PDBQT receptor file of N, H, CA, C and O in Angstrom, charges set to zero:
ATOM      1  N   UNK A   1     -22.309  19.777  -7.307  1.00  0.00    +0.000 N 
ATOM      2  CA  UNK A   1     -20.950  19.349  -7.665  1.00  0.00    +0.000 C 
ATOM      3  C   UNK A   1     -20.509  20.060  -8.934  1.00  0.00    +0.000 C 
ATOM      4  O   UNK A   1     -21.067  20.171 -10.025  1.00  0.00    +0.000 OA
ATOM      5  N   UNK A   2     -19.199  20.566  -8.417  1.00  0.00    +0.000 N 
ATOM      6  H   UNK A   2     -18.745  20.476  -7.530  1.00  0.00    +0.000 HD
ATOM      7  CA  UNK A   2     -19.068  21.321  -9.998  1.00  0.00    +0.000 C 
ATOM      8  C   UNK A   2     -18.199  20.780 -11.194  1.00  0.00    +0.000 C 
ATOM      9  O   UNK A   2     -17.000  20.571 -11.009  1.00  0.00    +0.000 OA
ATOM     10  N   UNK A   3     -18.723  20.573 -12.292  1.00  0.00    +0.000 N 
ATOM     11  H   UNK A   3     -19.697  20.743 -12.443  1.00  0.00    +0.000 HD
ATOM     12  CA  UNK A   3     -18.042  19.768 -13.451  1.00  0.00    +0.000 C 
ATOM     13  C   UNK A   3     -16.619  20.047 -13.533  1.00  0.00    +0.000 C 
ATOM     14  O   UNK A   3     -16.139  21.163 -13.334  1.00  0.00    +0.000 OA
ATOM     15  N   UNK A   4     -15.887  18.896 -13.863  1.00  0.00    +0.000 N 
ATOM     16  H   UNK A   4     -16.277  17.990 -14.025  1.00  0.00    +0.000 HD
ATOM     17  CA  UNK A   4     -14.192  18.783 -13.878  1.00  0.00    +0.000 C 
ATOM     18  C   UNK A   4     -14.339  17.986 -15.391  1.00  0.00    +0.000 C 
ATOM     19  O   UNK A   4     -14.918  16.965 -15.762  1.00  0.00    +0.000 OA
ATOM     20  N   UNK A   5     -13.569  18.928 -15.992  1.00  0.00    +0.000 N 
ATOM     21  H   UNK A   5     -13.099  19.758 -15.691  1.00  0.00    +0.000 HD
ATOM     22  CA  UNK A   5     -13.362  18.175 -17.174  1.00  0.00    +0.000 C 
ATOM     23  C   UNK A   5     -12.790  16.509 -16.775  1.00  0.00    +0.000 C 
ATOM     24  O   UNK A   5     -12.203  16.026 -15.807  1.00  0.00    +0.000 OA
ATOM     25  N   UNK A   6     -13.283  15.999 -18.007  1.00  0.00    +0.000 N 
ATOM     26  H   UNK A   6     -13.760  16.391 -18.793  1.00  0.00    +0.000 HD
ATOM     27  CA  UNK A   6     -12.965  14.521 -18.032  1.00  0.00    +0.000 C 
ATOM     28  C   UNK A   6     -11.495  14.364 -17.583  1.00  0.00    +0.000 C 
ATOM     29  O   UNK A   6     -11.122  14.158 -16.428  1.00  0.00    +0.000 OA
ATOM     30  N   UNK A   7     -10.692  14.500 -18.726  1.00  0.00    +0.000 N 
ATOM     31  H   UNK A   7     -10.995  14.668 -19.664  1.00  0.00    +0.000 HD
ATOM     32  CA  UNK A   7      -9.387  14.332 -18.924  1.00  0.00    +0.000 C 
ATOM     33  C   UNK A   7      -8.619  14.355 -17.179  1.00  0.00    +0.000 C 
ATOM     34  O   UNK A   7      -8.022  13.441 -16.610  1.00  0.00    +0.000 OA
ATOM     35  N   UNK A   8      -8.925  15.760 -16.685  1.00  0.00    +0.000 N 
ATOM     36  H   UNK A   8      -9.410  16.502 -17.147  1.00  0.00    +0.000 HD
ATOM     37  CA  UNK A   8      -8.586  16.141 -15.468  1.00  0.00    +0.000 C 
ATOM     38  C   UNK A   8      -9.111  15.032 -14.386  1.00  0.00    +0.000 C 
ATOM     39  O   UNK A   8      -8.490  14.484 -13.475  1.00  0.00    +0.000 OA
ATOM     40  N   UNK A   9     -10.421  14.900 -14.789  1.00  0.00    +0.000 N 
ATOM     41  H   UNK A   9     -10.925  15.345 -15.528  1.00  0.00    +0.000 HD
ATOM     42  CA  UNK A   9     -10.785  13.835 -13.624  1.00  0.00    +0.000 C 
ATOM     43  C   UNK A   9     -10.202  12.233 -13.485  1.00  0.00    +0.000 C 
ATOM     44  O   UNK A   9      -9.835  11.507 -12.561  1.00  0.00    +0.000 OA
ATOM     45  N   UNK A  10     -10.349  12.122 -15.046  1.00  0.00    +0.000 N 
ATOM     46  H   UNK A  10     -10.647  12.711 -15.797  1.00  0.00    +0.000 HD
ATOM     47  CA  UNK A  10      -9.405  10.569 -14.889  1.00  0.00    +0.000 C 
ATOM     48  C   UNK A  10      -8.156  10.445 -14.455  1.00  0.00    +0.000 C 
ATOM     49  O   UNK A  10      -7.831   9.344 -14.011  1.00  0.00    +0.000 OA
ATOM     50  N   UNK A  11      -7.131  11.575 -14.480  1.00  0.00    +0.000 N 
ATOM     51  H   UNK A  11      -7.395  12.470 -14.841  1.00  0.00    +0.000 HD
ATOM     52  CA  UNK A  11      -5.915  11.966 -13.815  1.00  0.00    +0.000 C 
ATOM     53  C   UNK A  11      -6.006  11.963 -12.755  1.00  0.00    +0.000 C 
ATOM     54  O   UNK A  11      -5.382  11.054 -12.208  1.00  0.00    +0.000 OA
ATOM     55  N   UNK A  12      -6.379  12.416 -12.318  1.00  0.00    +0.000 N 
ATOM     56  H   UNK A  12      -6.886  13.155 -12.762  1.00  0.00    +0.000 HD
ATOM     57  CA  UNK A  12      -6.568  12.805 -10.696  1.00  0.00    +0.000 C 
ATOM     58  C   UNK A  12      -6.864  11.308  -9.563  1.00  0.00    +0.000 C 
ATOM     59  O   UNK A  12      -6.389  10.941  -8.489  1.00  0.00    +0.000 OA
ATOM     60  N   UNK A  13      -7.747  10.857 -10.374  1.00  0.00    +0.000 N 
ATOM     61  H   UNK A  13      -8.133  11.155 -11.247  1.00  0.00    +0.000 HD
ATOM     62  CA  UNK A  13      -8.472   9.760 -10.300  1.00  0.00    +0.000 C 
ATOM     63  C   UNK A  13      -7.291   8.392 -10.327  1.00  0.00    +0.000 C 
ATOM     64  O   UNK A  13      -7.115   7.695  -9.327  1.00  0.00    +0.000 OA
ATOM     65  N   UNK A  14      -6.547   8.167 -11.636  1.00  0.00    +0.000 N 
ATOM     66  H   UNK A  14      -6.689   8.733 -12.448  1.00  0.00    +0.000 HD
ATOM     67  CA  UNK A  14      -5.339   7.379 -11.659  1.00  0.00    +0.000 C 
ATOM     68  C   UNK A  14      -4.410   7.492 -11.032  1.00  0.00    +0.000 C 
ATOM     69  O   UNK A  14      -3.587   6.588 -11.177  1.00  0.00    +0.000 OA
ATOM     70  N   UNK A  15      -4.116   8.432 -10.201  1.00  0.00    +0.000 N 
ATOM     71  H   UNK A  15      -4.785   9.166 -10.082  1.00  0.00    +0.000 HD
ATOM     72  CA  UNK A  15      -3.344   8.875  -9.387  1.00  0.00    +0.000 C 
ATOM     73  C   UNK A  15      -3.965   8.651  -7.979  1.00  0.00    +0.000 C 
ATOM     74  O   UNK A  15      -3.083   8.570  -7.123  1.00  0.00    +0.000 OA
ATOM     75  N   UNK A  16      -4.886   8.560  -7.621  1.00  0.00    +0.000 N 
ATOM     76  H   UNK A  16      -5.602   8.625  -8.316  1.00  0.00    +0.000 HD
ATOM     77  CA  UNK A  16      -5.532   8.276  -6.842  1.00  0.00    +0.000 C 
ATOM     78  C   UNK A  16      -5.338   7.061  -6.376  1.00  0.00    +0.000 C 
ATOM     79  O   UNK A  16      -5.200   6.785  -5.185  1.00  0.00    +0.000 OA
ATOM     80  N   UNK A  17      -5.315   6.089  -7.531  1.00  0.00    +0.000 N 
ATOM     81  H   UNK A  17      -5.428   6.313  -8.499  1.00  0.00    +0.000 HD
ATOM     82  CA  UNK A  17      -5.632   4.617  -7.466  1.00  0.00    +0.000 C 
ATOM     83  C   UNK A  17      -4.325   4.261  -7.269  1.00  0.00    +0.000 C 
ATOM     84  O   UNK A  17      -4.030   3.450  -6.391  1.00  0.00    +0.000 OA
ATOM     85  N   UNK A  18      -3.448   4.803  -8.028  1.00  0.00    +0.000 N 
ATOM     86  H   UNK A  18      -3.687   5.461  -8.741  1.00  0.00    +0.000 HD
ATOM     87  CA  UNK A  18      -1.996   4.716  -8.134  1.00  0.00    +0.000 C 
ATOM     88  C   UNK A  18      -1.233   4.731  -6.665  1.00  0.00    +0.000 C 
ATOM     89  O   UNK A  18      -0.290   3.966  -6.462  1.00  0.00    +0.000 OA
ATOM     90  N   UNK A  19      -1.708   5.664  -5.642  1.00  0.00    +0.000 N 
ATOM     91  H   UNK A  19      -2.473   6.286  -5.807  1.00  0.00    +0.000 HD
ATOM     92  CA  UNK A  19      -1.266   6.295  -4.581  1.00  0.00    +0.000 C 
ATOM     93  C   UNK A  19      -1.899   5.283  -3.316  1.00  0.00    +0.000 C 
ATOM     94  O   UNK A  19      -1.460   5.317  -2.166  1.00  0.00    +0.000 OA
ATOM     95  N   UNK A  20      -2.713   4.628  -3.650  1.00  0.00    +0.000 N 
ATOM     96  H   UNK A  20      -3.069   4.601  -4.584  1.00  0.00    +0.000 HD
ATOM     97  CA  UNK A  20      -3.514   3.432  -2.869  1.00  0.00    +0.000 C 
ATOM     98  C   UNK A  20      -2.672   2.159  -2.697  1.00  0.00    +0.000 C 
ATOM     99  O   UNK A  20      -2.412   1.455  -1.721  1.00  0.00    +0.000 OA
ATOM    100  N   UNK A  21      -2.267   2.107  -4.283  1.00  0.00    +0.000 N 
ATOM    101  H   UNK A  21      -2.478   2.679  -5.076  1.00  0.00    +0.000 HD
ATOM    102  CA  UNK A  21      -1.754   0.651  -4.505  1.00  0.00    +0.000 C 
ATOM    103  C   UNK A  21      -0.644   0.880  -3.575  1.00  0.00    +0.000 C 
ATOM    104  O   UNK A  21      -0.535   0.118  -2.614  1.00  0.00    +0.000 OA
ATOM    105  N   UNK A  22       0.285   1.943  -3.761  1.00  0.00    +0.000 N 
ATOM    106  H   UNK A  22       0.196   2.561  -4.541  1.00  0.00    +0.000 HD
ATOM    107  CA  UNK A  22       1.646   1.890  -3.184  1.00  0.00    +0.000 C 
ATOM    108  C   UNK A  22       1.176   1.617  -1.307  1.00  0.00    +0.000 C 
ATOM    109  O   UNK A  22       1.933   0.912  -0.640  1.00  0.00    +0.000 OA
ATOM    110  N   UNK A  23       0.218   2.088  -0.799  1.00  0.00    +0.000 N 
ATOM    111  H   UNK A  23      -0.398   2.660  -1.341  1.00  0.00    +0.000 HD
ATOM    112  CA  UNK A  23      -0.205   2.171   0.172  1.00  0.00    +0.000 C 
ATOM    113  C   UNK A  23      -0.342   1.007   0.808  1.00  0.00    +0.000 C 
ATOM    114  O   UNK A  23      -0.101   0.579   1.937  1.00  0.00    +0.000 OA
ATOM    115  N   UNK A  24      -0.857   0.538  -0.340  1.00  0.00    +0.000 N 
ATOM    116  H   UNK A  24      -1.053   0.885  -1.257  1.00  0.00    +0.000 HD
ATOM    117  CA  UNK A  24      -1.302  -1.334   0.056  1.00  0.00    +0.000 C 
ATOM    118  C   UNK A  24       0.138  -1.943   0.078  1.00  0.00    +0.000 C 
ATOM    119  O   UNK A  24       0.749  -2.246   1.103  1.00  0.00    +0.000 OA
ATOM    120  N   UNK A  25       0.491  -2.046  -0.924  1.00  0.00    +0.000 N 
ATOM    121  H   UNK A  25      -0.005  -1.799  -1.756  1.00  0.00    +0.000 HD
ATOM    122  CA  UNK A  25       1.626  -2.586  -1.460  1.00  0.00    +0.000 C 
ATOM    123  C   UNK A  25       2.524  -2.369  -0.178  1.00  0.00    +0.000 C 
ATOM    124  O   UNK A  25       3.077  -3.404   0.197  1.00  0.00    +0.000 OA
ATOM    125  N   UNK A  26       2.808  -1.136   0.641  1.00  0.00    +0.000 N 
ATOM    126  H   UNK A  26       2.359  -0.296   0.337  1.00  0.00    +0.000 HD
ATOM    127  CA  UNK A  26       3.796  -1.068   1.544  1.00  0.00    +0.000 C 
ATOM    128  C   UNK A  26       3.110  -2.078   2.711  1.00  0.00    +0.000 C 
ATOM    129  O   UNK A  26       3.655  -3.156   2.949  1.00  0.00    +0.000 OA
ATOM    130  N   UNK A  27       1.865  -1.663   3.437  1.00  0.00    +0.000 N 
ATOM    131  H   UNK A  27       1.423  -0.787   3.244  1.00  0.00    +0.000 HD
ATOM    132  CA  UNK A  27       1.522  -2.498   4.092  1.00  0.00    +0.000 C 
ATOM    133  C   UNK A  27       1.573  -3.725   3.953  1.00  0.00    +0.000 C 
ATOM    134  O   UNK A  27       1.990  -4.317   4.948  1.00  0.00    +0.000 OA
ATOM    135  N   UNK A  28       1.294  -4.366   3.056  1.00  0.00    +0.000 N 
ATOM    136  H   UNK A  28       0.954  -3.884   2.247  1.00  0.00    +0.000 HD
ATOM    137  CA  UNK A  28       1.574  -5.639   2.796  1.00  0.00    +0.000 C 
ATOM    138  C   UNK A  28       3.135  -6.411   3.333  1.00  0.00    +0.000 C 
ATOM    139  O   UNK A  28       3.294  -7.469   3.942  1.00  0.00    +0.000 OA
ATOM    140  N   UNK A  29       4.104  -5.461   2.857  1.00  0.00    +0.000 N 
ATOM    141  H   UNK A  29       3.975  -4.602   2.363  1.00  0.00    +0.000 HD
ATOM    142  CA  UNK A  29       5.737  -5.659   2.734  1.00  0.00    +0.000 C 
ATOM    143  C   UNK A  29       5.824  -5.341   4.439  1.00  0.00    +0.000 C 
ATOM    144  O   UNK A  29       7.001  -5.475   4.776  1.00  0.00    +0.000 OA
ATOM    145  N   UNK A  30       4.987  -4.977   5.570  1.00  0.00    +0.000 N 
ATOM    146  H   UNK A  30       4.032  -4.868   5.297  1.00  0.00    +0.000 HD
ATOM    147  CA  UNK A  30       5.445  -4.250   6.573  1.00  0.00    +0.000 C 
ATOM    148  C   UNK A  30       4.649  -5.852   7.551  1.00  0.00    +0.000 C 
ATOM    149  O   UNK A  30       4.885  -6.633   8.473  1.00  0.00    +0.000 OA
ATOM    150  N   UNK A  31       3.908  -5.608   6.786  1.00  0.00    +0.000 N 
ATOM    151  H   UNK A  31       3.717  -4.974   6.037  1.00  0.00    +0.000 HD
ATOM    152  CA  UNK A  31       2.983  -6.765   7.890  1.00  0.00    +0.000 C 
ATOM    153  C   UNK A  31       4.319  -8.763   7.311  1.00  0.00    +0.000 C 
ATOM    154  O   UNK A  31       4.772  -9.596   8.096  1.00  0.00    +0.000 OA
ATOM    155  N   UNK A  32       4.418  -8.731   6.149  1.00  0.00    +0.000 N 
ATOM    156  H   UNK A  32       4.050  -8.054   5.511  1.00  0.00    +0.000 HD
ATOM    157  CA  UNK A  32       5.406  -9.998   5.812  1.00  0.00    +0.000 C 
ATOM    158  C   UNK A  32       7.073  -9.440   6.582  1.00  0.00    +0.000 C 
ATOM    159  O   UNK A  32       7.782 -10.234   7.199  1.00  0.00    +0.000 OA
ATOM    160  N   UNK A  33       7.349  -8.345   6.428  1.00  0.00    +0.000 N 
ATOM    161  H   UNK A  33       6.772  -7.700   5.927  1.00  0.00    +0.000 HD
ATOM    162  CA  UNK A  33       8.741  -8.318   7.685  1.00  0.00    +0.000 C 
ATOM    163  C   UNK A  33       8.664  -8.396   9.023  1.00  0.00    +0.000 C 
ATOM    164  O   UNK A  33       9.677  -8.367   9.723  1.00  0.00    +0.000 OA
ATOM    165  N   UNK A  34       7.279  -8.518   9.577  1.00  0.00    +0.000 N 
ATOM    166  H   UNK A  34       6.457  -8.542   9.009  1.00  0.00    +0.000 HD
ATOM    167  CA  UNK A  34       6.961  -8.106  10.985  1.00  0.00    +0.000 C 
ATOM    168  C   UNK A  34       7.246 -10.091  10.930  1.00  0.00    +0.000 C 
ATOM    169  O   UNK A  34       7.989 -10.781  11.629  1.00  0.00    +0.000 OA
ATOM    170  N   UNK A  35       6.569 -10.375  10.121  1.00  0.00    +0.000 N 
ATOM    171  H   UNK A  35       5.966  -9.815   9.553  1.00  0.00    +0.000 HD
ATOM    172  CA  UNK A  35       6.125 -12.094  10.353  1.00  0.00    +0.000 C 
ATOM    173  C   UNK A  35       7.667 -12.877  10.347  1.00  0.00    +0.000 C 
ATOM    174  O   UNK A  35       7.903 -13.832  11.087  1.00  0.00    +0.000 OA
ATOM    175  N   UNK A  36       8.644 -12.316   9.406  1.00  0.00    +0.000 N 
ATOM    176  H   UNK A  36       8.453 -11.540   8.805  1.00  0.00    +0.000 HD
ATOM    177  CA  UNK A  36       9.785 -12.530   9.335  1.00  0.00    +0.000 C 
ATOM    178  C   UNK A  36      10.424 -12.628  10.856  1.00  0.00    +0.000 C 
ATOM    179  O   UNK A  36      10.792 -13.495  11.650  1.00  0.00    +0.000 OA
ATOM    180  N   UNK A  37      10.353 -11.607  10.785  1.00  0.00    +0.000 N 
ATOM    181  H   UNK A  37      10.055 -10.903  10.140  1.00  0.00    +0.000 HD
ATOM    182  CA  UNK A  37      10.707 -10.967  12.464  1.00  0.00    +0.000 C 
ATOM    183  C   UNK A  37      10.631 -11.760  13.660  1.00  0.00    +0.000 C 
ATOM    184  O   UNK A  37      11.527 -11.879  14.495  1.00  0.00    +0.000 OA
ATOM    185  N   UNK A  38       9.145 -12.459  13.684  1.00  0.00    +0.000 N 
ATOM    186  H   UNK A  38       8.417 -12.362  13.006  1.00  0.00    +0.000 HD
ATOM    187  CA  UNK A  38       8.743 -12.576  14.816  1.00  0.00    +0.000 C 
ATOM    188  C   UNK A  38       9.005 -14.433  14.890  1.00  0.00    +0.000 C 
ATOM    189  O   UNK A  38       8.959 -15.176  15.870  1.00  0.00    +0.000 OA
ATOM    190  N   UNK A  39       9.317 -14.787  13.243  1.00  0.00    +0.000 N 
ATOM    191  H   UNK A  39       9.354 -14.183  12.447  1.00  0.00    +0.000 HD
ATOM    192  CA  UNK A  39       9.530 -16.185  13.420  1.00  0.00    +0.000 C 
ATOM    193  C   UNK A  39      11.465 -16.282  13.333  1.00  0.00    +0.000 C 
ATOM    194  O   UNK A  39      11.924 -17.423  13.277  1.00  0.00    +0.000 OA
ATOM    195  N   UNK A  40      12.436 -15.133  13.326  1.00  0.00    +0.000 N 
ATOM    196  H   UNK A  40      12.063 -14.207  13.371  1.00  0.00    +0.000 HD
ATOM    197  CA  UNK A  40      13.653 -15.317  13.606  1.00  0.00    +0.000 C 
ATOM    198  C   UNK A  40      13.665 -15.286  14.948  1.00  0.00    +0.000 C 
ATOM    199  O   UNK A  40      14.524 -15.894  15.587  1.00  0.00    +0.000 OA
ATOM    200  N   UNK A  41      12.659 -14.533  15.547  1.00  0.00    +0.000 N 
ATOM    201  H   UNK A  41      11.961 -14.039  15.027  1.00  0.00    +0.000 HD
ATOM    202  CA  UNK A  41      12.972 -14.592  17.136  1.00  0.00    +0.000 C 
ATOM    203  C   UNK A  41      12.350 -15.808  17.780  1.00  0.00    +0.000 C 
ATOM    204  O   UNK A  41      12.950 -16.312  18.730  1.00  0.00    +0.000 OA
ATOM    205  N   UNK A  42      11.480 -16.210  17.464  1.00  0.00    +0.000 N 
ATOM    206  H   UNK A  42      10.993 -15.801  16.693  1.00  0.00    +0.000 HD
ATOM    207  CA  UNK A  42      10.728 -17.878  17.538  1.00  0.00    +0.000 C 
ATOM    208  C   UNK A  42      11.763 -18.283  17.544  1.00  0.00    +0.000 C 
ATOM    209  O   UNK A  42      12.226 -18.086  18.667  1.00  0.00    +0.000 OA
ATOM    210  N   UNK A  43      12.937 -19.097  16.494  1.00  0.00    +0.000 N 
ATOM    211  H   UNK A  43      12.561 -19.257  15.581  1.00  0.00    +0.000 HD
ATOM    212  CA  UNK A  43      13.573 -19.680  16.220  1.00  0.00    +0.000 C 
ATOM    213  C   UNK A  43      14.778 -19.456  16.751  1.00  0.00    +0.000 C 
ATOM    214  O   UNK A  43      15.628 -20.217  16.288  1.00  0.00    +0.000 OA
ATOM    215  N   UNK A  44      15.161 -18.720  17.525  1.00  0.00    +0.000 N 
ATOM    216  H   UNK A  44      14.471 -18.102  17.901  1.00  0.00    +0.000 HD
ATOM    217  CA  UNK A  44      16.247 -18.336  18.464  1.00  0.00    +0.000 C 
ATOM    218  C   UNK A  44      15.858 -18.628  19.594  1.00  0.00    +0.000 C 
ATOM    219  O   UNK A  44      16.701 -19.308  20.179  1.00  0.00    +0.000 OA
ATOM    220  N   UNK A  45      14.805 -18.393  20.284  1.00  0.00    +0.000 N 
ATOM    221  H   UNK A  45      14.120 -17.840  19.809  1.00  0.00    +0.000 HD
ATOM    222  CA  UNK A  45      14.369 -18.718  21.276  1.00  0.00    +0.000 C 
ATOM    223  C   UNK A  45      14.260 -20.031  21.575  1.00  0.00    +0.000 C 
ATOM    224  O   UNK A  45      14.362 -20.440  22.732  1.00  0.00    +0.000 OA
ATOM    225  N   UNK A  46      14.037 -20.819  20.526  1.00  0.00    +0.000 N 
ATOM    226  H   UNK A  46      13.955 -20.487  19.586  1.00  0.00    +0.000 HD
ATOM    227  CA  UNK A  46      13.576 -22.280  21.056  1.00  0.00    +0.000 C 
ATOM    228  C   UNK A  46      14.703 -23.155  20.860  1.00  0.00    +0.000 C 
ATOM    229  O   UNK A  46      14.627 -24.341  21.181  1.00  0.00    +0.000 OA
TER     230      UNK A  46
């Protein structure tokens, strides 16, 4: 493995983590509109 300066690696690295969260974060928001979704159509239906 070839050495990466620190500085560079913790960047890379926070950005990393950074780029996850949003990842999560959307899924999260996709899976609570689906649930939205599926209980306006519940509630029309019945």
């Amino acid at each position: 493995m070839r050495r990466v300066p620190r500085e560079k690696w913790s960047e890379t690295h926070h950005r990393l983590i950074f780029s996850d969260a949003i990842i999560v974060e959307h899924r999260i928001r996709s899976v609570r509109n689906v649930r939205f979704l599926t209980c306006a159509v519940k509630d029309r239906n019945e």
